[in-house]
Coordinates of C-alpha atoms in Angstrom, one line a residue:
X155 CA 7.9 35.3 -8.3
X156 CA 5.7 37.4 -7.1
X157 CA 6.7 41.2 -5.4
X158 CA 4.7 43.7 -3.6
X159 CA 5.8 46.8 -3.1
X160 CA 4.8 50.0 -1.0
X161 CA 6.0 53.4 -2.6
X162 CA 7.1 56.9 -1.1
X163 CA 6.6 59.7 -2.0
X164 CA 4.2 59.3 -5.0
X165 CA 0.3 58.5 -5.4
X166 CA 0.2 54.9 -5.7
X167 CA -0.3 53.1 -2.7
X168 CA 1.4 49.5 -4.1
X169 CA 3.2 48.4 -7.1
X170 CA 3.1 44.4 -7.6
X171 CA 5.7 43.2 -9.6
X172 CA 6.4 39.6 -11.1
X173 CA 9.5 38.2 -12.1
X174 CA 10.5 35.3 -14.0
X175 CA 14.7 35.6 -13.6
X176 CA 15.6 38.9 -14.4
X177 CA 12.6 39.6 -16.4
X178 CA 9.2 41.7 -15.7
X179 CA 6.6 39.8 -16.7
X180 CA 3.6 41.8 -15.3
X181 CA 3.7 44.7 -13.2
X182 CA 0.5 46.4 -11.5
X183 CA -0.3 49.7 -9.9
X184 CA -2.8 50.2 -7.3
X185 CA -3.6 54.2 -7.4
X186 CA -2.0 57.2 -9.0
X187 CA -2.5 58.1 -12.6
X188 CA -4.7 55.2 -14.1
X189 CA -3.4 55.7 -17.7
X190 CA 0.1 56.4 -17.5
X191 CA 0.9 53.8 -15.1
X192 CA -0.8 50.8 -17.4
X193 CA 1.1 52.4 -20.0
X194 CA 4.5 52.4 -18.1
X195 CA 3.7 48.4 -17.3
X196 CA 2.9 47.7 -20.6
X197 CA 6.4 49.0 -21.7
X198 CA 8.7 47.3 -18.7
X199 CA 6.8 43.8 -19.4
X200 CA 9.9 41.7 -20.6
X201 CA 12.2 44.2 -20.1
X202 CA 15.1 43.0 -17.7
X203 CA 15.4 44.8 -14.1
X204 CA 18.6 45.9 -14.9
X205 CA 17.7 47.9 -18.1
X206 CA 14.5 49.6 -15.9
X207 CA 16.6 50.3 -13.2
X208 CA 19.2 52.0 -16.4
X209 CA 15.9 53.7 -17.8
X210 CA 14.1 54.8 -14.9
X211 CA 16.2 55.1 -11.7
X212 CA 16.3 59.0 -10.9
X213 CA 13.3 60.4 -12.7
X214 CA 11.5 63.3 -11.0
X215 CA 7.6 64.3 -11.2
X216 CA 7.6 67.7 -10.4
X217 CA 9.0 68.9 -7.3
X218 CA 9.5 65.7 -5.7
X219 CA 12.8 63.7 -5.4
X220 CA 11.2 60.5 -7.1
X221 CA 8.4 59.7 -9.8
X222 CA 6.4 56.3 -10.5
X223 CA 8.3 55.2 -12.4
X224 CA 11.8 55.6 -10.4
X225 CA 9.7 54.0 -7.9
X226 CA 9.3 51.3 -10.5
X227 CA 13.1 51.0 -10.8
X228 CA 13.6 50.6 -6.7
X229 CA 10.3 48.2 -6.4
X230 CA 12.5 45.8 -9.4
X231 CA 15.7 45.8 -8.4
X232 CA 13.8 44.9 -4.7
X233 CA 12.1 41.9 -5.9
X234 CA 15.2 40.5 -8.2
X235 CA 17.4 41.1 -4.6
X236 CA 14.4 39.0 -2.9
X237 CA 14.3 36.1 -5.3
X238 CA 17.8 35.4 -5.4
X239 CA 17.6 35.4 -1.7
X240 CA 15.5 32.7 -2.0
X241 CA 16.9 31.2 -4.4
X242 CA 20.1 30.7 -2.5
X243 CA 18.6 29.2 0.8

């Protein structure tokens, strides 16, 4: 399944995310820092949500109440609560 998501409070402007169960198989930023962020998807792909969500959830850049990759952790646990949405219609 197939996730896009629209961050706050950080540079990118989208994170999609794809899912196969509970597992990441590919996750893509759109904006903020180029390196980091391919790095960061390169690490969550087949990782489960929850164990992001454990990792990543609550991490701060600076200043700012979130970071990427807590953004990451929301975008996730979004598209795992979407799927088995569908799943159960």
């Amino acid at each position: 399944m197939q996730y896009t998501y629209i961050p706050h409070g950080v540079c990118p402007r989208r994170i999609d995310v794809e899912l196969e169960g509970n597992v990441i198989k590919k996750v893509h930023f759109t904006g903020g820092c180029d390196g980091n962020l391919k790095a960061i998807s390169k690490i969550v792909e087949g990782m489960t949500v929850e164990t992001v969500q454990e990792k990543f959830t609550g991490i701060r850049c600076g200043l700012k109440n979130t970071s990427c990759s807590d953004q990451l952790a929301q975008a996730v646990g979004l598209a795992l609560k979407q799927q088995q949405q569908q799943v159960s219609v």
